[in-house]
């Protein structure tokens, strides 16, 4: 097919999902399936392109005060909710004051300084903050915290139990059709979408296919057209890329991307001692993990921010290349000499069976650490037990860790490495504590000067990487696999696809 | 007989209660809770989590939670799924038809084919037929369904294109009426065969062993001496008595059927009760776990009763008082 062929109206896309989403309200979950469905049903004030530049969506234009505390959005006038009610600034006010700030799991982090949203007229919304918000626009797209929900549906109800969480009413390019639990979610084209001529597709079906091999076969048989990156292990993409009728696209530019690491319990010995943590970093052969577990895909991590996050990342940090001798010296210096049988101390690695990668990493870790005299007991649990031990009870020594880095590096590091966020179920389960890092994080979060903020972002990465709160292993981009008959998929920073511009060749 | 049935039916109530209490305690003893999953790895403030726990009553003593649950259950209200935010009864009801369709189909195949092969094998023990039947049965039994299922998909779906690879309907076209029924049937073939292959062995071996025993009895020799046709001796005289153990096993299977088949449902993306229970376990969705376990236990109890009644029908020597 010729590139640049004219988009065609009509057709259906079938997207495979590895599990049934718990809700279709993107303000309540970070699950990619819900994001992707929500990106077609709901709109946001702005949307981000692959370079993380904001573009108009429900906001035609916006103005930001020089102190970054006042954000004024001028709204489109022709948007309607799928039930026919006109969209106004009251919806924006309600969405951010009542839902995003209070009920979104990340809401207190992103909208903690929000004083209020004013609606001076139906088509103007003004966000007022007590502190400068240099990263706000990165959090106003539909995924994470930005979806705009209908006030007339949610106001005065129990928002968590509202039926619209399962039968969403949005302003987006597709209307909700039906949700058969355990089977599929169907969306139908919205003929009254506020952007004329969009969307191209008539329908979008999100079908639950739990088994990874069955998803691959279904893509090959054309029973499904698209597999979400969240459901694709990086090595699954190798055979997929060899097929002629399938295209695999990685989010590479400046995207929210995966990071893999081994969390160390900084709260108690032996990992309370920074020398022991550094020794573990030296003892692990990252190169081997990259080759044997990730098959040379992705990049070896150097610090707390993924290399795929663009200019926010810096390479200028202390690196811990594989060096067992240095590891042994550090362990001797830290007061852990080799004892009987050459063993310095015994420790545990706690992981869950949901990731094939970590099962393999566990084996390599055991061998690598045994070589420097650390004996590792491997503990594997189901996700919920693992979560309870590691996140809630902090009953672990070493634990598998994986997260999405971005879109804002400072916010990511704040969630991850601020000592205030080390309570039960919070991200800093390694209980990492560095007062310098805490201070710099707080300052960078409200720094209005972009150049200064970037410099602080880089300094933070150097500080954290040197402390080895966790052993950074891999940075991985998010792959998406789809039949090449489909065109117009956008490569946004979230790895979830907006279906508005997608069309299928006849 | 009627009194016996009534007594057995009444017994189901305390048994089901006991099952609920035991399950309730066991699932709450498992580490982790549903709030972990609802919050996710992205994390949330402790206040936010506390508010969620409070809202779902997870901060109350276990005994209080159990009491509330039993009160509602007595009224037929099994509560709301914490994960899906839907009524448990509704969730199970939406999955049950798919499960029953798959399980009755596979049982029909396994039972029909298994008994036929078993009788054929018993007719001439250690003959070629007997050995072939045994080999087929054992190979089928030994193959894990996630593997045999994928092999069937690769051969019959990907290569030959006869059947769809998964799901219960073609979501792209969403056919209705007669075309819709045909569509479901086409989707049913592969998972039903996959499951039947596993259960086939049991019925073949059971029928064969039982037939071999019965065929040595005097009345069979008498029937043969009377000059009855081989077929009549085998089917009408021997098989009827040989079927008793097969009925027992089928009965147990019948009860288990409502629980679905997690692995097969997963490989074929079949929307049954099995994957619902599995998801519920993973997400610690207490109401769904306890509710579906209760459903399965009641089904097993009812199936056992049915088996006992069938015994009396098949074998006039058995009488209940």
Short mmCIF file of N, CA, C and O in Angstrom, two decimals, chain B residues 104-173:
data_model
loop_
_atom_site.label_atom_id
_atom_site.label_comp_id
_atom_site.label_asym_id
_atom_site.label_seq_id
_atom_site.Cartn_x
_atom_site.Cartn_y
_atom_site.Cartn_z
N UNK B 104 -21.04 -29.11 29.12
CA UNK B 104 -21.93 -30.19 28.69
C UNK B 104 -21.47 -30.74 27.34
O UNK B 104 -21.52 -31.94 27.12
N UNK B 105 -20.99 -29.86 26.47
CA UNK B 105 -20.52 -30.34 25.17
C UNK B 105 -19.34 -31.28 25.33
O UNK B 105 -19.30 -32.37 24.75
N UNK B 106 -18.37 -30.85 26.16
CA UNK B 106 -17.19 -31.71 26.31
C UNK B 106 -17.56 -33.01 27.01
O UNK B 106 -17.05 -34.07 26.66
N UNK B 107 -18.51 -32.92 27.97
CA UNK B 107 -18.91 -34.14 28.68
C UNK B 107 -19.60 -35.10 27.72
O UNK B 107 -19.35 -36.30 27.74
N UNK B 108 -20.46 -34.55 26.86
CA UNK B 108 -21.15 -35.40 25.89
C UNK B 108 -20.15 -36.12 25.00
O UNK B 108 -20.27 -37.33 24.76
N UNK B 109 -19.15 -35.39 24.53
CA UNK B 109 -18.14 -36.00 23.67
C UNK B 109 -17.35 -37.06 24.44
O UNK B 109 -17.20 -38.21 24.00
N UNK B 110 -16.86 -36.67 25.62
CA UNK B 110 -16.01 -37.58 26.40
C UNK B 110 -16.78 -38.83 26.81
O UNK B 110 -16.28 -39.95 26.71
N UNK B 111 -18.01 -38.62 27.27
CA UNK B 111 -18.81 -39.75 27.75
C UNK B 111 -19.19 -40.67 26.59
O UNK B 111 -18.99 -41.88 26.65
N UNK B 112 -19.72 -40.07 25.53
CA UNK B 112 -20.17 -40.87 24.39
C UNK B 112 -19.02 -41.67 23.79
O UNK B 112 -19.09 -42.90 23.66
N UNK B 113 -17.94 -40.97 23.50
CA UNK B 113 -16.79 -41.61 22.86
C UNK B 113 -16.12 -42.58 23.84
O UNK B 113 -15.71 -43.69 23.47
N UNK B 114 -16.02 -42.15 25.12
CA UNK B 114 -15.33 -42.95 26.13
C UNK B 114 -16.02 -44.28 26.37
O UNK B 114 -15.37 -45.33 26.38
N UNK B 115 -17.34 -44.25 26.54
CA UNK B 115 -18.07 -45.49 26.81
C UNK B 115 -18.01 -46.41 25.58
O UNK B 115 -17.77 -47.61 25.70
N UNK B 116 -18.16 -45.84 24.40
CA UNK B 116 -18.09 -46.63 23.17
C UNK B 116 -16.73 -47.32 23.05
O UNK B 116 -16.64 -48.53 22.84
N UNK B 117 -15.67 -46.53 23.21
CA UNK B 117 -14.33 -47.10 23.12
C UNK B 117 -14.10 -48.14 24.22
O UNK B 117 -13.48 -49.18 23.99
N UNK B 118 -14.63 -47.85 25.42
CA UNK B 118 -14.45 -48.76 26.55
C UNK B 118 -15.11 -50.11 26.29
O UNK B 118 -14.52 -51.16 26.55
N UNK B 119 -16.33 -50.07 25.76
CA UNK B 119 -17.03 -51.31 25.46
C UNK B 119 -16.30 -52.08 24.36
O UNK B 119 -16.08 -53.29 24.47
N UNK B 120 -15.88 -51.34 23.33
CA UNK B 120 -15.15 -51.97 22.22
C UNK B 120 -13.88 -52.62 22.74
O UNK B 120 -13.51 -53.72 22.31
N UNK B 121 -13.21 -51.95 23.66
CA UNK B 121 -11.95 -52.47 24.19
C UNK B 121 -12.20 -53.71 25.04
O UNK B 121 -11.43 -54.68 24.98
N UNK B 122 -13.29 -53.69 25.83
CA UNK B 122 -13.56 -54.80 26.74
C UNK B 122 -14.02 -56.04 25.98
O UNK B 122 -13.87 -57.17 26.46
N UNK B 123 -14.56 -55.82 24.81
CA UNK B 123 -15.09 -56.94 24.04
C UNK B 123 -13.97 -57.93 23.70
O UNK B 123 -14.12 -59.12 23.80
N UNK B 124 -12.84 -57.41 23.29
CA UNK B 124 -11.68 -58.27 23.03
C UNK B 124 -10.47 -57.66 23.75
O UNK B 124 -9.72 -56.89 23.16
N UNK B 125 -10.28 -58.01 25.00
CA UNK B 125 -9.16 -57.42 25.75
C UNK B 125 -7.81 -57.74 25.10
O UNK B 125 -7.64 -58.84 24.56
N UNK B 126 -6.92 -56.79 25.15
CA UNK B 126 -5.55 -56.91 24.61
C UNK B 126 -5.52 -57.10 23.10
O UNK B 126 -4.52 -57.50 22.54
N UNK B 127 -6.65 -56.84 22.44
CA UNK B 127 -6.64 -56.86 20.97
C UNK B 127 -6.09 -55.53 20.48
O UNK B 127 -5.79 -54.63 21.26
N UNK B 128 -5.99 -55.40 19.16
CA UNK B 128 -5.50 -54.15 18.57
C UNK B 128 -6.42 -52.99 18.96
O UNK B 128 -5.95 -51.92 19.34
N UNK B 129 -7.75 -53.24 18.89
CA UNK B 129 -8.72 -52.20 19.24
C UNK B 129 -8.49 -51.73 20.67
O UNK B 129 -8.43 -50.53 20.95
N UNK B 130 -8.36 -52.69 21.59
CA UNK B 130 -8.17 -52.38 23.00
C UNK B 130 -6.91 -51.53 23.18
O UNK B 130 -6.93 -50.48 23.82
N UNK B 131 -5.81 -51.97 22.59
CA UNK B 131 -4.55 -51.25 22.77
C UNK B 131 -4.62 -49.84 22.19
O UNK B 131 -4.14 -48.88 22.80
N UNK B 132 -5.23 -49.74 21.01
CA UNK B 132 -5.36 -48.42 20.38
C UNK B 132 -6.17 -47.49 21.27
O UNK B 132 -5.78 -46.35 21.52
N UNK B 133 -7.30 -48.00 21.78
CA UNK B 133 -8.17 -47.18 22.63
C UNK B 133 -7.39 -46.69 23.85
O UNK B 133 -7.47 -45.52 24.24
N UNK B 134 -6.62 -47.60 24.44
CA UNK B 134 -5.87 -47.23 25.63
C UNK B 134 -4.83 -46.17 25.31
O UNK B 134 -4.64 -45.22 26.07
N UNK B 135 -4.13 -46.34 24.21
CA UNK B 135 -3.08 -45.39 23.84
C UNK B 135 -3.69 -44.01 23.59
O UNK B 135 -3.23 -43.01 24.15
N UNK B 136 -4.77 -43.97 22.80
CA UNK B 136 -5.42 -42.68 22.52
C UNK B 136 -5.83 -42.01 23.82
O UNK B 136 -5.56 -40.83 24.06
N UNK B 137 -6.45 -42.80 24.70
CA UNK B 137 -6.94 -42.24 25.95
C UNK B 137 -5.79 -41.71 26.81
O UNK B 137 -5.85 -40.60 27.34
N UNK B 138 -4.74 -42.49 26.92
CA UNK B 138 -3.65 -42.08 27.79
C UNK B 138 -2.89 -40.87 27.25
O UNK B 138 -2.50 -39.98 27.99
N UNK B 139 -2.69 -40.85 25.93
CA UNK B 139 -2.02 -39.69 25.34
C UNK B 139 -2.85 -38.43 25.58
O UNK B 139 -2.34 -37.40 26.00
N UNK B 140 -4.17 -38.55 25.36
CA UNK B 140 -5.06 -37.40 25.58
C UNK B 140 -5.00 -36.93 27.02
O UNK B 140 -4.92 -35.75 27.31
N UNK B 141 -4.98 -37.91 27.93
CA UNK B 141 -4.98 -37.59 29.35
C UNK B 141 -3.66 -36.92 29.76
O UNK B 141 -3.64 -36.05 30.62
N UNK B 142 -2.57 -37.32 29.10
CA UNK B 142 -1.25 -36.84 29.51
C UNK B 142 -0.93 -35.45 28.98
O UNK B 142 -0.05 -34.77 29.50
N UNK B 143 -1.61 -35.03 27.93
CA UNK B 143 -1.27 -33.73 27.35
C UNK B 143 -1.91 -32.61 28.17
O UNK B 143 -3.12 -32.63 28.39
N UNK B 144 -1.11 -31.65 28.60
CA UNK B 144 -1.73 -30.50 29.29
C UNK B 144 -2.57 -29.70 28.31
O UNK B 144 -2.18 -29.53 27.15
N UNK B 145 -3.72 -29.21 28.77
CA UNK B 145 -4.65 -28.55 27.83
C UNK B 145 -4.06 -27.28 27.21
O UNK B 145 -4.38 -26.95 26.06
N UNK B 146 -3.17 -26.58 27.95
CA UNK B 146 -2.65 -25.35 27.35
C UNK B 146 -1.74 -25.67 26.17
O UNK B 146 -1.49 -24.83 25.33
N UNK B 147 -1.26 -26.93 26.11
CA UNK B 147 -0.42 -27.35 25.01
C UNK B 147 -1.25 -27.99 23.89
O UNK B 147 -1.18 -27.57 22.74
N UNK B 148 -2.10 -28.98 24.27
CA UNK B 148 -2.92 -29.63 23.24
C UNK B 148 -3.85 -28.61 22.61
O UNK B 148 -4.11 -28.65 21.40
N UNK B 149 -4.35 -27.66 23.41
CA UNK B 149 -5.22 -26.62 22.87
C UNK B 149 -4.51 -25.81 21.81
O UNK B 149 -5.04 -25.56 20.73
N UNK B 150 -3.27 -25.40 22.11
CA UNK B 150 -2.52 -24.61 21.13
C UNK B 150 -2.21 -25.41 19.87
O UNK B 150 -2.27 -24.89 18.76
N UNK B 151 -1.90 -26.72 20.05
CA UNK B 151 -1.64 -27.57 18.88
C UNK B 151 -2.88 -27.63 17.99
O UNK B 151 -2.79 -27.50 16.76
N UNK B 152 -4.05 -27.81 18.62
CA UNK B 152 -5.30 -27.85 17.85
C UNK B 152 -5.52 -26.53 17.12
O UNK B 152 -5.95 -26.50 15.96
N UNK B 153 -5.23 -25.41 17.81
CA UNK B 153 -5.40 -24.10 17.17
C UNK B 153 -4.49 -23.99 15.97
O UNK B 153 -4.90 -23.57 14.88
N UNK B 154 -3.21 -24.39 16.16
CA UNK B 154 -2.24 -24.26 15.06
C UNK B 154 -2.68 -25.09 13.85
O UNK B 154 -2.61 -24.63 12.72
N UNK B 155 -3.17 -26.33 14.13
CA UNK B 155 -3.54 -27.21 13.02
C UNK B 155 -4.88 -26.82 12.41
O UNK B 155 -4.99 -26.55 11.22
N UNK B 156 -5.93 -26.78 13.23
CA UNK B 156 -7.28 -26.63 12.70
C UNK B 156 -7.69 -25.17 12.47
O UNK B 156 -8.63 -24.90 11.73
N UNK B 157 -6.98 -24.26 13.12
CA UNK B 157 -7.37 -22.86 12.95
C UNK B 157 -6.37 -22.11 12.05
O UNK B 157 -6.72 -21.63 10.99
N UNK B 158 -5.10 -22.07 12.46
CA UNK B 158 -4.13 -21.30 11.70
C UNK B 158 -3.84 -21.91 10.34
O UNK B 158 -3.89 -21.24 9.32
N UNK B 159 -3.55 -23.24 10.34
CA UNK B 159 -3.14 -23.88 9.08
C UNK B 159 -4.34 -24.17 8.18
O UNK B 159 -4.35 -23.79 7.01
N UNK B 160 -5.35 -24.84 8.72
CA UNK B 160 -6.47 -25.25 7.87
C UNK B 160 -7.59 -24.20 7.83
O UNK B 160 -8.40 -24.21 6.91
N UNK B 161 -7.64 -23.35 8.86
CA UNK B 161 -8.65 -22.28 8.85
C UNK B 161 -10.08 -22.77 9.02
O UNK B 161 -11.02 -22.10 8.62
N UNK B 162 -10.28 -23.96 9.62
CA UNK B 162 -11.64 -24.48 9.77
C UNK B 162 -12.40 -23.80 10.91
O UNK B 162 -13.59 -23.59 10.83
N UNK B 163 -11.67 -23.51 11.99
CA UNK B 163 -12.33 -22.96 13.17
C UNK B 163 -11.62 -21.68 13.63
O UNK B 163 -10.44 -21.52 13.38
N UNK B 164 -12.35 -20.80 14.31
CA UNK B 164 -11.71 -19.60 14.87
C UNK B 164 -10.78 -19.99 16.02
O UNK B 164 -10.94 -21.04 16.63
N UNK B 165 -9.81 -19.13 16.31
CA UNK B 165 -8.78 -19.49 17.28
C UNK B 165 -9.22 -19.25 18.72
O UNK B 165 -8.64 -19.79 19.65
N UNK B 166 -10.23 -18.45 18.92
CA UNK B 166 -10.63 -18.21 20.31
C UNK B 166 -11.86 -17.34 20.40
O UNK B 166 -12.38 -16.86 19.40
N UNK B 167 -12.31 -17.14 21.63
CA UNK B 167 -13.52 -16.36 21.86
C UNK B 167 -14.75 -17.22 21.74
O UNK B 167 -14.67 -18.40 21.43
N UNK B 168 -15.92 -16.62 21.96
CA UNK B 168 -17.17 -17.38 21.87
C UNK B 168 -17.98 -16.91 20.68
O UNK B 168 -18.86 -17.61 20.19
N UNK B 169 -17.69 -15.69 20.22
CA UNK B 169 -18.39 -15.17 19.05
C UNK B 169 -17.37 -14.39 18.21
O UNK B 169 -16.31 -14.05 18.68
N UNK B 170 -17.72 -14.13 16.95
CA UNK B 170 -16.88 -13.29 16.12
C UNK B 170 -17.22 -11.84 16.45
O UNK B 170 -18.28 -11.36 16.09
N UNK B 171 -16.33 -11.16 17.19
CA UNK B 171 -16.68 -9.83 17.67
C UNK B 171 -16.74 -8.82 16.53
O UNK B 171 -17.40 -7.80 16.62
N UNK B 172 -16.02 -9.10 15.45
CA UNK B 172 -15.95 -8.13 14.37
C UNK B 172 -17.30 -7.94 13.68
O UNK B 172 -17.69 -6.84 13.34
N UNK B 173 -18.04 -9.05 13.51
CA UNK B 173 -19.31 -8.95 12.78
C UNK B 173 -20.52 -8.99 13.69
O UNK B 173 -21.56 -8.42 13.35
#
